[in-house]
Short mmCIF file of C-alpha atoms and ligand atoms in Angstrom, two decimals:
data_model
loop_
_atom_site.label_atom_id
_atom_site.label_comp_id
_atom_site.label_asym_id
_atom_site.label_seq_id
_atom_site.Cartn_x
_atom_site.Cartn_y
_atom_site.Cartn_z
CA UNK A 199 0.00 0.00 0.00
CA UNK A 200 0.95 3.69 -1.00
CA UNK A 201 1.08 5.61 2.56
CA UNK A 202 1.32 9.60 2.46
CA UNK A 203 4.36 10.94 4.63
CA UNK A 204 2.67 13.32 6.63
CA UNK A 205 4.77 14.85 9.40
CA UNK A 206 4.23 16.07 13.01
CA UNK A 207 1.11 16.30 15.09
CA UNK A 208 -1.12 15.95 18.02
CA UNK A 209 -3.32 13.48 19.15
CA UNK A 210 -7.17 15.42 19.41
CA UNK A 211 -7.93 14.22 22.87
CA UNK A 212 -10.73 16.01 24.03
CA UNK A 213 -9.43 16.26 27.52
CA UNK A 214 -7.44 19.16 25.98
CA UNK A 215 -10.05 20.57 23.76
CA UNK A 216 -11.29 22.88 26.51
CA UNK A 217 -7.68 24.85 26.70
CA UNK A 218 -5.43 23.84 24.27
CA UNK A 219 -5.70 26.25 21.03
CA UNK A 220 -6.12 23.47 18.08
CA UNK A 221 -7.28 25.59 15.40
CA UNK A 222 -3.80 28.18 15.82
CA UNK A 223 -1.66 25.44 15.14
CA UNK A 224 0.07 24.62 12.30
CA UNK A 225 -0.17 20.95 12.74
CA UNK A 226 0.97 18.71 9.89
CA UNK A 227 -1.50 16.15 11.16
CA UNK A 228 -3.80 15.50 13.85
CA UNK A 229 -4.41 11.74 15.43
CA UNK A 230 -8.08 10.84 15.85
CA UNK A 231 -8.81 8.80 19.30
CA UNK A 232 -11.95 7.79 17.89
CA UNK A 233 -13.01 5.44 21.44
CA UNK A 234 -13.37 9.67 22.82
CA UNK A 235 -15.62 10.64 19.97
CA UNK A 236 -17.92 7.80 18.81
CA UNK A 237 -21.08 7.41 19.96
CA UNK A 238 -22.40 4.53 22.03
CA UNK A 239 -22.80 1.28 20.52
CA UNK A 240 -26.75 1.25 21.78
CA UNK A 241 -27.88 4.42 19.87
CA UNK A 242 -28.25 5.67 16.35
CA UNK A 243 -25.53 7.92 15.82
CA UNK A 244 -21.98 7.51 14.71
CA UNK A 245 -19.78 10.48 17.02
CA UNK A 246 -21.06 13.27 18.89
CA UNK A 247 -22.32 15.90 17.34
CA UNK A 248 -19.41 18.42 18.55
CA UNK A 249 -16.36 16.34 17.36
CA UNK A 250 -17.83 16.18 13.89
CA UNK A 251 -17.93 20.14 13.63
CA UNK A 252 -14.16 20.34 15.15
CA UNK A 253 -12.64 17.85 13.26
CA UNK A 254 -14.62 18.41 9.92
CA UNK A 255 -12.91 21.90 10.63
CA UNK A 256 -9.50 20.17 11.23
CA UNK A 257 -9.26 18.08 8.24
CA UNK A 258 -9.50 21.46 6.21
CA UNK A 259 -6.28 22.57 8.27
CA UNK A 260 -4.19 19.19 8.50
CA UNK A 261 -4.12 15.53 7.56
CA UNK A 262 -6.23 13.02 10.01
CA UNK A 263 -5.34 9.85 10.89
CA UNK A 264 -7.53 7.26 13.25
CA UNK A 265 -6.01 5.93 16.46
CA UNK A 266 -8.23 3.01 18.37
CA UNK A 267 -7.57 2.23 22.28
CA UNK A 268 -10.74 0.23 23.25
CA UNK A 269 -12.13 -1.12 19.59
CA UNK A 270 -12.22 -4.51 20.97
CA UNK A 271 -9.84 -5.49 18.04
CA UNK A 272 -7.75 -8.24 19.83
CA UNK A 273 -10.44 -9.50 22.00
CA UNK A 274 -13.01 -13.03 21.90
CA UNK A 275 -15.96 -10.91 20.76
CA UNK A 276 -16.66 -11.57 17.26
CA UNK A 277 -15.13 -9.13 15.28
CA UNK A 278 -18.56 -7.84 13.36
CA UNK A 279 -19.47 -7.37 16.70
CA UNK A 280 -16.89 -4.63 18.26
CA UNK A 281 -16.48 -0.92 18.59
CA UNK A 282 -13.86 -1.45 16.30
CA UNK A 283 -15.77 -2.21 13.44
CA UNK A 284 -19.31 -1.07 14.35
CA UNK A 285 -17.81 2.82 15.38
CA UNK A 286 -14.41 3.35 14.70
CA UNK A 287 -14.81 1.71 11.03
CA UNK A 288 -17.05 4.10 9.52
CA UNK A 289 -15.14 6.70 11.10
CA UNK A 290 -12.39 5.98 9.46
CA UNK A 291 -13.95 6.03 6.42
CA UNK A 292 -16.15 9.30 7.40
CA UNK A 293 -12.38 11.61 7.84
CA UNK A 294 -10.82 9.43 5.03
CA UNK A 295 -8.36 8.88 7.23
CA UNK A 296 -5.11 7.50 5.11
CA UNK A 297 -4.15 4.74 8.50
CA UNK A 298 -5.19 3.80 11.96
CA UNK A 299 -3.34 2.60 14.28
CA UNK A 300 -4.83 0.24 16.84
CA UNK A 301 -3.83 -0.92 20.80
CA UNK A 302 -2.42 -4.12 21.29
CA UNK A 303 -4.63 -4.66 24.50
CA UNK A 304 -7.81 -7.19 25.43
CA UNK A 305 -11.03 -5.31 25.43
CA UNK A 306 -14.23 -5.90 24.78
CA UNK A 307 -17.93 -3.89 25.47
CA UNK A 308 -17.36 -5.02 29.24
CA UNK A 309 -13.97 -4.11 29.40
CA UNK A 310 -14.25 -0.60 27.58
CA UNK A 311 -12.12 1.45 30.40
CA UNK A 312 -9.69 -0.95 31.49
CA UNK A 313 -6.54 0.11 31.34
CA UNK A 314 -3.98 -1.29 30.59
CA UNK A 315 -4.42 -5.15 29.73
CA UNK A 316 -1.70 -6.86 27.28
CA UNK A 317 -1.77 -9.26 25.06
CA UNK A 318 -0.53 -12.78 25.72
CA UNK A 319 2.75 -13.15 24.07
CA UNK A 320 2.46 -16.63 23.03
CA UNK A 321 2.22 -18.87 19.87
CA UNK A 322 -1.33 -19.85 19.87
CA UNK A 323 -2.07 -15.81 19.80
CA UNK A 324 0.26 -14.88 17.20
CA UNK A 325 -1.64 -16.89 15.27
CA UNK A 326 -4.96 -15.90 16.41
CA UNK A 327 -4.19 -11.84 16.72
CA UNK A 328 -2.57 -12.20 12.82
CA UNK A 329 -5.72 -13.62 11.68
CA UNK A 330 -7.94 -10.55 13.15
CA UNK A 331 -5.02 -7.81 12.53
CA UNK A 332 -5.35 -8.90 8.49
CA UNK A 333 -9.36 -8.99 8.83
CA UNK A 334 -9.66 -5.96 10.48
CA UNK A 335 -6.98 -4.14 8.31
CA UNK A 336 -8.83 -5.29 4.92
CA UNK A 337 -12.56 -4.24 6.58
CA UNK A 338 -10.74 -0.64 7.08
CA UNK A 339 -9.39 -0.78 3.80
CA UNK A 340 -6.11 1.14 4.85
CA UNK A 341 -2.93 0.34 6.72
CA UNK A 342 -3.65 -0.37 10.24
CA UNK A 343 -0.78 -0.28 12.49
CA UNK A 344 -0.50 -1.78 16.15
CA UNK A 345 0.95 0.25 19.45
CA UNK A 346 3.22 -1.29 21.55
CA UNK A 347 1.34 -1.08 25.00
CA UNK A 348 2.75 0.02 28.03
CA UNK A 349 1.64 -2.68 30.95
CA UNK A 350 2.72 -3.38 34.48
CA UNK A 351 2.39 -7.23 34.42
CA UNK A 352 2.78 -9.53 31.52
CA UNK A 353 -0.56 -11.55 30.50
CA UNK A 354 -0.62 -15.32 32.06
CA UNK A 355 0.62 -17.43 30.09
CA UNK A 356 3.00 -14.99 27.82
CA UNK A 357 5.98 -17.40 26.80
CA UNK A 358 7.90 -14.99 24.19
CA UNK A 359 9.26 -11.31 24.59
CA UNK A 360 7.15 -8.91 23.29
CA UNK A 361 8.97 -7.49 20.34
CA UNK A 362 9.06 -11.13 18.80
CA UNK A 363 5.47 -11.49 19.18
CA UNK A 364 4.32 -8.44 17.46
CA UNK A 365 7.63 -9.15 14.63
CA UNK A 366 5.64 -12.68 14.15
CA UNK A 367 2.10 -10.82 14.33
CA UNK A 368 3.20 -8.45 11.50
CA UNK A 369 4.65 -11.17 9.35
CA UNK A 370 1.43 -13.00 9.21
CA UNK A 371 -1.00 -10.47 9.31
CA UNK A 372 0.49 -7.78 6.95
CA UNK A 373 -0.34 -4.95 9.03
CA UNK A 374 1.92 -2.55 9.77
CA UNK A 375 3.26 -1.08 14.02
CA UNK A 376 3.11 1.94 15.72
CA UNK A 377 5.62 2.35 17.99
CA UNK A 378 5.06 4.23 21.49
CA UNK A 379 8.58 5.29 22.75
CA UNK A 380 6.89 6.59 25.76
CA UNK A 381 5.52 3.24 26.48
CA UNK A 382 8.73 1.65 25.58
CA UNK A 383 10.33 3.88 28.19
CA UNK A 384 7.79 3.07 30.26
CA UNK A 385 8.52 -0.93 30.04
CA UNK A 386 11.69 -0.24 30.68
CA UNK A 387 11.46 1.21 33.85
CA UNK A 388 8.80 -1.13 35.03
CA UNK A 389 10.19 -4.37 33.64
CA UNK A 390 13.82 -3.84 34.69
CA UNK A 391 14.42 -6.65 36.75
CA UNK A 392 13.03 -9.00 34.14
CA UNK A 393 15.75 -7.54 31.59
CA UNK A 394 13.71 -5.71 29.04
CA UNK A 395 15.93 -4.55 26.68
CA UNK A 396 14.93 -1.28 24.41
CA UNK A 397 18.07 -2.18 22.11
CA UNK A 398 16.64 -5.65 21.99
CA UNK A 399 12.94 -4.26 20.93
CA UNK A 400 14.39 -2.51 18.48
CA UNK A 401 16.89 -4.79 16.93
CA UNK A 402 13.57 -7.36 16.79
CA UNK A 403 10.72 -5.75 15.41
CA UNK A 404 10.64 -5.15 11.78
CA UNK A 405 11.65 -1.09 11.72
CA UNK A 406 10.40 -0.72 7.94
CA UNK A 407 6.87 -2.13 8.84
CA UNK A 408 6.88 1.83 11.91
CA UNK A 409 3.87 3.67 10.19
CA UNK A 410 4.03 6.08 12.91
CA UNK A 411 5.36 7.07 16.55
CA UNK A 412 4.05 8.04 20.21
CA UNK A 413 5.59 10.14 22.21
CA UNK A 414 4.44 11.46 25.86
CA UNK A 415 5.41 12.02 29.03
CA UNK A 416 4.65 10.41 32.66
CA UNK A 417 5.20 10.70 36.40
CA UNK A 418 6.43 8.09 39.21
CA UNK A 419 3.56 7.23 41.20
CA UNK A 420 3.66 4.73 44.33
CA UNK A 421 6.80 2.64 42.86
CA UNK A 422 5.65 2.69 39.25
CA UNK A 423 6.52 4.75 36.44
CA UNK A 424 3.09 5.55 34.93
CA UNK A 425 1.97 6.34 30.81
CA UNK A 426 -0.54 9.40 31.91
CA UNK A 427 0.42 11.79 29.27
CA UNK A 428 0.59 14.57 31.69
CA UNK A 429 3.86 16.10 31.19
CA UNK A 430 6.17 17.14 28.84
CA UNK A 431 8.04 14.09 26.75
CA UNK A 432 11.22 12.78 29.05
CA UNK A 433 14.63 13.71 27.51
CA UNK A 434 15.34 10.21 26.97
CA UNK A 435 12.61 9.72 25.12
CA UNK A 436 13.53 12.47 22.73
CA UNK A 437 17.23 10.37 22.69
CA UNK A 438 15.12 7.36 21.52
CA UNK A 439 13.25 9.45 18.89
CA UNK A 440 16.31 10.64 17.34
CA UNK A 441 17.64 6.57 17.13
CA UNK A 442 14.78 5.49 15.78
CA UNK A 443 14.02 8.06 12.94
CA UNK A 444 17.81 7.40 11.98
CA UNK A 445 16.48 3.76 11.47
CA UNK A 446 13.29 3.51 9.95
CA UNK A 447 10.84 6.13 7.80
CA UNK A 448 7.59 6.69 10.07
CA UNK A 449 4.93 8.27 8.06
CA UNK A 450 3.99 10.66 11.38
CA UNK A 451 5.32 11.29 14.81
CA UNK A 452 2.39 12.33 17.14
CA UNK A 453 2.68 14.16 20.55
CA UNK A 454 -0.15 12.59 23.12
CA UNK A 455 -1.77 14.15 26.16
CA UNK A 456 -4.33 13.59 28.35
CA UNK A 457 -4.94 15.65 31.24
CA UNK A 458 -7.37 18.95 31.95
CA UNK A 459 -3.58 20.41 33.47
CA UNK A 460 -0.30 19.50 32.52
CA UNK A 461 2.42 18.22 35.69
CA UNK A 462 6.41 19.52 36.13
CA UNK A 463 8.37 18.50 38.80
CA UNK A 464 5.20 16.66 40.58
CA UNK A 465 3.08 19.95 40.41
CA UNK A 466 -0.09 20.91 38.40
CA UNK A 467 1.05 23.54 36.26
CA UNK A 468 -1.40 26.59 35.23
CA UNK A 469 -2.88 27.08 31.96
CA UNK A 470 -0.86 29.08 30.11
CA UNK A 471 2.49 27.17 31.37
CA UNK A 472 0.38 23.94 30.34
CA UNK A 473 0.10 25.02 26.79
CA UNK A 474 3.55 26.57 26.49
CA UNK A 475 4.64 22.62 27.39
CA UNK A 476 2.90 21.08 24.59
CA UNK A 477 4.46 24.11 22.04
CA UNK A 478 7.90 23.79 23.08
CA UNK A 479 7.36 19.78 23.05
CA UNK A 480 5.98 20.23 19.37
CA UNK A 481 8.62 22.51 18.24
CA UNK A 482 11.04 19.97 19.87
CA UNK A 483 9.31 17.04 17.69
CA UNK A 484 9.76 19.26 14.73
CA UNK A 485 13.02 19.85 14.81
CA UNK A 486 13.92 16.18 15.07
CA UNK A 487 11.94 15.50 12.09
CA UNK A 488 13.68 18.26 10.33
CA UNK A 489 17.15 16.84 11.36
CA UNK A 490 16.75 13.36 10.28
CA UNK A 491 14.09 13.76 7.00
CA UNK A 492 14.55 17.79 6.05
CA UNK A 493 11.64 20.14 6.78
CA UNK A 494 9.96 19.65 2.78
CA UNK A 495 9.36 16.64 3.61
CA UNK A 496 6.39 17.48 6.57
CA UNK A 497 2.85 18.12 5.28
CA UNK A 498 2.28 21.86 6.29
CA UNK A 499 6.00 23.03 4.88
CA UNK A 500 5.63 21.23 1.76
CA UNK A 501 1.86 22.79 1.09
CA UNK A 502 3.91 26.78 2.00
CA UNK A 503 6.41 26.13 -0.91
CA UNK A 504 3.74 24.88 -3.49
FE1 FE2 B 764 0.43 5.86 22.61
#
């Protein structure tokens, strides 16, 4: 498949939408979470009525893409049957989105704000997870790409690391990863005294099939190092950004956050420090972008020299 390079961007969470100014931005893209905006799976309507006006209004700014959390993609329920495809499907299709990118976590209608459950790393689910990862990819009819998660505990029964298992998901599925540095950071942290190796992750997973990257920030809480997208991005995550756009050619690298207030140093910060986080984090994104590809080749700076 032909995929658009696209650039730098923001994830449209609408935990921000109430102070973070969108519409001033000169985003090359902005990431869809379509689990915030789709409507519920009982009534008539697709998304809320809101999102459609701001992102209708987007798309005439930047480039969209679709990003799923809780579709239900790599649960039991049949697939017909999920958010995934009932919601986030004809959303896709609805922005025209070029990709989406999906969680590797369990979910299903029960399960919808459970955070964060892996996937087994085993045999008998590479096989299973390829099967739905190539289904689901052909019912969107673009690239779909799976996250790395972040997770505290491995799932029961996980019996191979989990860059091999999503390598050996990709190769049978023919879908395509996103990769989470933030989350990978995260692992590493969490998982030290099991050995998980970023260089290892890396050297595993097939860097050609990267469609796009995560990057965010977290806190320390009670012993844990925590994925809450509630400060700025970590300075060795920006020192993993720089490796891997030196190795591979990711389509998009998109800044997430998630909080009504941003956190430095363990303190809420106000609003105008809050947004002034997110800008500097951008610019920061940018410039690594710039370094490793050129600036032409990102969306908005291509469209200013035609
Ligand atoms: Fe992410």
């Amino acid at each position: 498949m032909m995929i658009s390079t696209l650039g730098v961007g923001l994830q449209y969470n609408p935990a921000l939408a109430a102070w973070f100014p969108f519409r001033e931005q000169a985003l090359d893209v902005m990431e869809i979470l379509f689990d915030s905006i789709m409507a519920p799976l009982d009534g008539p309507q697709l998304m809320w009525p809101d999102a459609a006006e701001t992102l209708d209004s987007a798309a005439t700014q930047c480039a969209l893409v679709g990003h799923s959390n809780y579709g239900g993609d790599f649960g039991f329920d049949p697939l017909e049957t999920t958010s995934a495809v009932r919601r986030h499907v004809p959303l896709a299709k609805r922005f025209r989105v070029p990709w989406v990118t999906n969680h590797c976590f369990y979910s299903d209608a029960s399960w919808a704000n459970v955070w964060s459950s892996p996937l087994q790393f085993s045999k008998a689910e590479v096989a299973r997870v390829a099967e739905r990862a190539r289904n689901l990819q052909e019912i969107y009819g673009v690239c779909l790409g799976h996250e790395n998660a972040a997770y505290y505990r491995s799932c029961p029964g996980s019996n191979m690391p989990e860059e091999e298992f999503l390598a050996r998901v990709i190769e049978r599925s023919g879908t395509y990863l996103h990769l989470d540095l933030h989350n990978l950071f995260a692992n590493s942290i969490n998982h030290v005294a099991s050995g998980y190796s970023i260089e290892r992750f890396l050297s595993t997973i097939p860097l050609d099939r990267i469609i796009a990257i995560h990057l965010a920030g977290g806190r320390s809480l009670d012993g844990l190092y925590h994925d809450l997208h509630d400060t700025a991005v970590p300075k060795p995550v920006w020192e993993l950004l720089d490796n891997v756009l030196s190795r591979s050619r990711p389509r998009a690298v998109i800044l997430e956050y998630e909080s009504h207030l941003l956190f430095e140093d363990g303190k809420k910060l106000d609003h105008a420090r809050s947004v002034d986080l997110v800008l500097a984090d951008l610019e920061c994104a940018r410039r690594a972008w710039d370094h490793a590809y050129g600036a032409k080749s990102r969306r908005t700076t291509r469209e200013e020299a035609a």
